[in-house]
Coordinates of C-alpha atoms and ligand atoms in Angstrom, one line a residue:
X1 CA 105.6 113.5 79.2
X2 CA 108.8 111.8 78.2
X3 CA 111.1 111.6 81.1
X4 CA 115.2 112.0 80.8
X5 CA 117.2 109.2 81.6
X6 CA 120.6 111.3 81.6
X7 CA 121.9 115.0 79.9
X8 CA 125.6 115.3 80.5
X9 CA 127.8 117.5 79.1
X10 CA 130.5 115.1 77.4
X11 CA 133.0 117.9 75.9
X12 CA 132.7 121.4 75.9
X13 CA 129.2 122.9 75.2
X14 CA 127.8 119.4 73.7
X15 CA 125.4 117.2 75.7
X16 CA 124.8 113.4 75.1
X17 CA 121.0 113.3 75.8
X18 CA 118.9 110.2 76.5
X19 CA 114.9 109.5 77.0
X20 CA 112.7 107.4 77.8
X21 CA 110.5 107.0 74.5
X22 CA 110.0 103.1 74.2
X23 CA 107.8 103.4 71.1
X24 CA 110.6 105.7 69.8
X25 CA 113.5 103.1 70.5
X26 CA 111.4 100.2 68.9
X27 CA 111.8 100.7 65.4
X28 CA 114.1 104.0 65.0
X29 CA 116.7 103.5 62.7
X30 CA 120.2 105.1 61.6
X31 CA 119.4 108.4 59.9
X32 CA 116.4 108.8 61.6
X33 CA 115.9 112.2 63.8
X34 CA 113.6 113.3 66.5
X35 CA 111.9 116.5 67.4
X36 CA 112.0 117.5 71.1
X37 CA 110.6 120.3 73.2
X38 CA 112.1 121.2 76.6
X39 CA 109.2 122.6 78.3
X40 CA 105.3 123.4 77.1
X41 CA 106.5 127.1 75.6
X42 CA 109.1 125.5 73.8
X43 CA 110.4 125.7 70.2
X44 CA 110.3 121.9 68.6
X45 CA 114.3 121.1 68.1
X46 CA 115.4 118.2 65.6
X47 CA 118.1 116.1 66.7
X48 CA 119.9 113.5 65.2
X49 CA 119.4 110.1 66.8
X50 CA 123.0 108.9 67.9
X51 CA 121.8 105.4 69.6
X52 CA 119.1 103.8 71.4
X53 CA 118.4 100.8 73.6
X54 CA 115.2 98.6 72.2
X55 CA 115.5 97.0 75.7
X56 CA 115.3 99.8 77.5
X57 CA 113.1 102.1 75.6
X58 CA 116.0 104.8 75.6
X59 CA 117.1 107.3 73.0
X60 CA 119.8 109.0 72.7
X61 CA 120.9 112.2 70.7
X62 CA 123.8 114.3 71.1
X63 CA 123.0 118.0 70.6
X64 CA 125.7 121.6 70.7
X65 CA 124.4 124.3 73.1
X66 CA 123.8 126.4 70.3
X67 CA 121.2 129.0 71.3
X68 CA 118.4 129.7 73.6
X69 CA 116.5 126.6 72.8
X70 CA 119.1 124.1 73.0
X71 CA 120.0 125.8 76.4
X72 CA 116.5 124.9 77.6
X73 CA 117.6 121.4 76.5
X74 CA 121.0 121.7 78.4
X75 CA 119.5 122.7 81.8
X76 CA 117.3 119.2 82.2
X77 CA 118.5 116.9 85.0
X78 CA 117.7 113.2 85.4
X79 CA 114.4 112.7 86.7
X80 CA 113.1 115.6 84.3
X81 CA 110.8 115.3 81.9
X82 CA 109.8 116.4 78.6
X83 CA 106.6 117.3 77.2
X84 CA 107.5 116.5 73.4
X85 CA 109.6 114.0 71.9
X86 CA 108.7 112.8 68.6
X87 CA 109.9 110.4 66.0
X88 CA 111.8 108.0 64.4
X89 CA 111.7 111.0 61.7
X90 CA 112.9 110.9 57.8
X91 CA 113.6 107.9 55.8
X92 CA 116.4 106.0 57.3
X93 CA 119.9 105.6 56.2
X94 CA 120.4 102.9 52.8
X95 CA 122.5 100.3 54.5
X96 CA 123.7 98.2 52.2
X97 CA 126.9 95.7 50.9
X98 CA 128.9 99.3 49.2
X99 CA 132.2 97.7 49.9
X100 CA 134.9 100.0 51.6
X101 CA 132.6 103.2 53.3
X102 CA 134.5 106.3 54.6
X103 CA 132.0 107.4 57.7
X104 CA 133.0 111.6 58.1
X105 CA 131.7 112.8 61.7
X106 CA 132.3 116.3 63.1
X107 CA 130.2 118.2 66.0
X108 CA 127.2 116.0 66.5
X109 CA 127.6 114.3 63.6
X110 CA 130.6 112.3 65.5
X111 CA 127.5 110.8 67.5
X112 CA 124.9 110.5 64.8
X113 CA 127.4 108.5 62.4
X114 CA 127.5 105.8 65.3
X115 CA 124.3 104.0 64.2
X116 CA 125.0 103.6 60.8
X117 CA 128.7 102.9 61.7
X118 CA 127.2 99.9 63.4
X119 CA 125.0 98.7 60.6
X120 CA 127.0 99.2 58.1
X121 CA 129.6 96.7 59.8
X122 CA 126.9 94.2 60.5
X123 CA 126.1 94.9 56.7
X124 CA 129.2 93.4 56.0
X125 CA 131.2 96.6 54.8
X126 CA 134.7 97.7 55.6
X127 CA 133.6 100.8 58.0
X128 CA 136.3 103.6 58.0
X129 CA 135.3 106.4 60.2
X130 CA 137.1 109.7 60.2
X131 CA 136.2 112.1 63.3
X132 CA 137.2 115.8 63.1
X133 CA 137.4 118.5 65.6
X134 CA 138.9 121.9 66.0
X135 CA 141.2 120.2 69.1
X136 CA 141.8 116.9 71.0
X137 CA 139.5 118.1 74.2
X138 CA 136.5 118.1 72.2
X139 CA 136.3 114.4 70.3
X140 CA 133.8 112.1 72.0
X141 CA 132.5 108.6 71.5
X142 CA 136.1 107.0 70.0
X143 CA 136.0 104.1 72.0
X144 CA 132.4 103.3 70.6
X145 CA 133.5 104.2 67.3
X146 CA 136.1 101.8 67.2
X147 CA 134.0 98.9 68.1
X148 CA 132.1 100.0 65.0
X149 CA 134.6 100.4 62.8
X150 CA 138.1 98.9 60.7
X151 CA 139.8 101.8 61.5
X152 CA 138.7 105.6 62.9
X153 CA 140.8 108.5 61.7
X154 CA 141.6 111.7 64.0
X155 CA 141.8 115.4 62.4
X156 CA 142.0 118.6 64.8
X157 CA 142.6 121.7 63.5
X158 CA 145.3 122.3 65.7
X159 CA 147.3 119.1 65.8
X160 CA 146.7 117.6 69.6
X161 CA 145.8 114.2 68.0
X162 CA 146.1 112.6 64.1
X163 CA 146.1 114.0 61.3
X164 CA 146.5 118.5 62.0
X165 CA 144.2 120.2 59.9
X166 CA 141.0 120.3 58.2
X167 CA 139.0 118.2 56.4
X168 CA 140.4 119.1 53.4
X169 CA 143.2 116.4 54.3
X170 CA 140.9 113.6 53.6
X171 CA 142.1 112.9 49.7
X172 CA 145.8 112.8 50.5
X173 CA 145.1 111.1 54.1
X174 CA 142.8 108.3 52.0
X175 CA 145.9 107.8 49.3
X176 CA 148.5 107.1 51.9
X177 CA 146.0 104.6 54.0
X178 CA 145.4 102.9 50.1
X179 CA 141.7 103.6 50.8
X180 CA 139.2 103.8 47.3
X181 CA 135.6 104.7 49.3
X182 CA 132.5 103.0 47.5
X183 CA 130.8 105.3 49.2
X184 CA 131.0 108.6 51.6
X185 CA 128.6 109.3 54.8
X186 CA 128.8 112.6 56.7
X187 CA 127.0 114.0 59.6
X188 CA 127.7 117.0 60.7
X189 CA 127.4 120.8 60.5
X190 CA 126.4 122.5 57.1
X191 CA 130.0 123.5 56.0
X192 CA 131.9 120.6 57.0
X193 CA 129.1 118.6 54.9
X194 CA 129.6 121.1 52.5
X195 CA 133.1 121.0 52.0
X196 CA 133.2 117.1 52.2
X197 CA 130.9 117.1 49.1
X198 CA 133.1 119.7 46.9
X199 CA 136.3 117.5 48.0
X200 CA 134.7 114.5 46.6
X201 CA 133.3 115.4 43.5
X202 CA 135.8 116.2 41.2
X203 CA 137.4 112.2 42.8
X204 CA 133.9 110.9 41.7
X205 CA 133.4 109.4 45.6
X206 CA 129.7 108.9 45.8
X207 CA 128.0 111.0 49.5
X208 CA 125.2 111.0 50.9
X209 CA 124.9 114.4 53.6
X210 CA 122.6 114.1 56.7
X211 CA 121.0 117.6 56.0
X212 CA 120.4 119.3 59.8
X213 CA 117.8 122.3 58.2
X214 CA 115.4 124.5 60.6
X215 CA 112.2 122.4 61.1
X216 CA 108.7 123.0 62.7
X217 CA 106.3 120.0 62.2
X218 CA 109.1 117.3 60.6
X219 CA 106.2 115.4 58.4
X220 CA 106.1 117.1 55.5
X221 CA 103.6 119.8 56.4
X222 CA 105.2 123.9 57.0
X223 CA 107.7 123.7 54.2
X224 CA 110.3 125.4 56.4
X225 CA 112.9 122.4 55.8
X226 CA 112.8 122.5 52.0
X227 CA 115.9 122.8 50.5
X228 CA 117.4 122.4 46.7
X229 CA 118.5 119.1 45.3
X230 CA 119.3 118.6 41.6
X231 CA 117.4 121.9 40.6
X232 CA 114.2 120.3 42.5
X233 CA 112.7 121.4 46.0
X234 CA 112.7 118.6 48.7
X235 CA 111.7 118.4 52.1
X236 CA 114.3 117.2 54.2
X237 CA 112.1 115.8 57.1
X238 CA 110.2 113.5 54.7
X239 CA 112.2 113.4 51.3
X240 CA 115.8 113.3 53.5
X241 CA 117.2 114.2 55.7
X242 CA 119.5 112.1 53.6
X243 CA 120.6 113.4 50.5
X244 CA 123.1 113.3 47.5
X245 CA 125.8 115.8 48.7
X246 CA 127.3 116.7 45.1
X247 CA 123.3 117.6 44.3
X248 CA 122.5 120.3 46.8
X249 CA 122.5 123.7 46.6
X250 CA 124.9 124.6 49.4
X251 CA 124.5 128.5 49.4
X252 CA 120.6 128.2 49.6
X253 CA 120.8 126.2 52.1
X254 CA 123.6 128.0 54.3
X255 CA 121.6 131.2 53.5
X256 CA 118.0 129.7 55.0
X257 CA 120.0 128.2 57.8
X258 CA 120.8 131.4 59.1
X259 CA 117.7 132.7 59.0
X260 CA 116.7 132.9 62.8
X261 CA 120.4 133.1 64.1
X262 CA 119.5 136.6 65.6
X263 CA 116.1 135.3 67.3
X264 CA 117.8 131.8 68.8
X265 CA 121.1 133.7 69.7
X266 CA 120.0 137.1 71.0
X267 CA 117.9 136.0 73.9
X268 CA 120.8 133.8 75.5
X269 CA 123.0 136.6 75.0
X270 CA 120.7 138.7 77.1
X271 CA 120.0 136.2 79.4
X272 CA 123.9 135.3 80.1
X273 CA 124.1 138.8 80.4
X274 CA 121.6 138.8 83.3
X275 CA 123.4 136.3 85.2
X276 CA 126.4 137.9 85.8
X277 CA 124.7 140.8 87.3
Ligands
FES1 FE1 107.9 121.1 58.1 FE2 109.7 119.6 56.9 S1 109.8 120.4 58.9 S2 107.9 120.3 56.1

């Protein structure tokens, strides 16, 4: 059993989530994710690792109170434990000298970009980070981001802070800051990664995606995680979860992501229901 150190909610329906899993902490790395269960009957959920404490033995992922599962996840307390917590998973993140590196975090992803953030800076890079959100009330983890970064840039949908929009503002937000990216991270959900690849393509801005597909084992073993990536099938939880975003097969994937959204969303539906009776 893996006991939890803390599970907050820090913004609306996301929860910073940390264990203590010292053989996890010792040698995880940016990149890697972990697979947790909440409780014995559990479904196994990947997170992305968004720090961790060597010292300490703690790990910490931030996940979105998505479904039935991840609402399991949001009920733990302190003092709780858990029966499953697995990893580092994947193959970690290629930190490297690149030069100037544009760091694109939305949802989780603002968390899981963290890590590499903080490499990449003691890499010797210039680390811009650009955090995105549909409003103000729901960016997290700025101050740590700055410490990690040159400079952090703010879009929300509706204006409340930065730049208002999407991130389809990144180009013309990159031209007026003078910045030329060696190379582009992003963590996040599907279609933000998605759209972040298709923006960048055509400006020949090399990016690497932190694929987030349904898994089961994570070592290469059910197949459920196998996605297309330059007309070739990979497995995300050994082969990734890193991958070249202007290679992947975006509707494949969206299409397989969806594939148990009735089955994890139904059952909290019913059981919110309940609730209120
Ligand atoms: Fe099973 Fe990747 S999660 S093969």
């Amino acid at each position: 059993m893996y006991k939890v150190v803390e599970r907050r909610m820090i913004v609306p329906n996301m929860h910073e989530f940390t264990v203590l899993a010292p053989a996890v902490a010792e040698s995880v790395k940016p990149g890697n994710f972990i697979i947790v269960r909440p409780d014995a009957s559990g479904e196994r959920i990947p997170l992305s690792v968004a720090d961790w404490d060597r010292e300490a033995g703690t790990v910490t992922s931030i996940f979105m109170q998505v479904g039935a599962s991840t609402a399991k996840l949001a009920r733990l307390k302190p003092g709780d434990s858990v029966p499953t917590f697995v990893g580092p998973l994947g193959r970690e993140t290629v930190i490297d000298k690149f030069g100037t590196v544009l760091l694109v975090g939305g949802c989780y992803g603002i968390g899981s970009i963290y890590p590499t953030a903080r490499a990449l800076k003691e890499a010797g890079n210039k680390v811009v980070t650009l955090i995105e959100a549909r409003s103000s009330f729901l960016l997290f983890w700025e101050d740590k981001l700055a410490r990690a970064s040159d400079k952090v840039l703010v879009i929300t949908r509706d204006g409340t802070k930065g730049q208002k929009g999407h991130v389809s503002r990144i180009p013309e937000m990159m031209q007026r800051a003078g910045i030329v990216p060696d190379l582009v991270i992003v963590n996040g959900c599907t279609f933000q990664m998605m759209q972040v690849s298709r923006l960048t393509k055509p400006l020949g801005w090399k990016t690497i995606v932190n694929m987030n597909p349904i898994m089961i084992d994570g070592t290469g073993m059910c197949g459920v995680c196998r996605l297309t990536v330059g007309g070739k099938t990979k497995f995300a939880c050994v082969d990734g979860p890193d991958f070249d975003g202007h290679e992947i097969d975006w509707e494949e994937f969206l299409a397989r992501r969806k594939t148990y959204n009735p089955e994890e969303v139904d059952p909290l539906r019913r059981s919110t229901c309940r609730s209120h009776f």
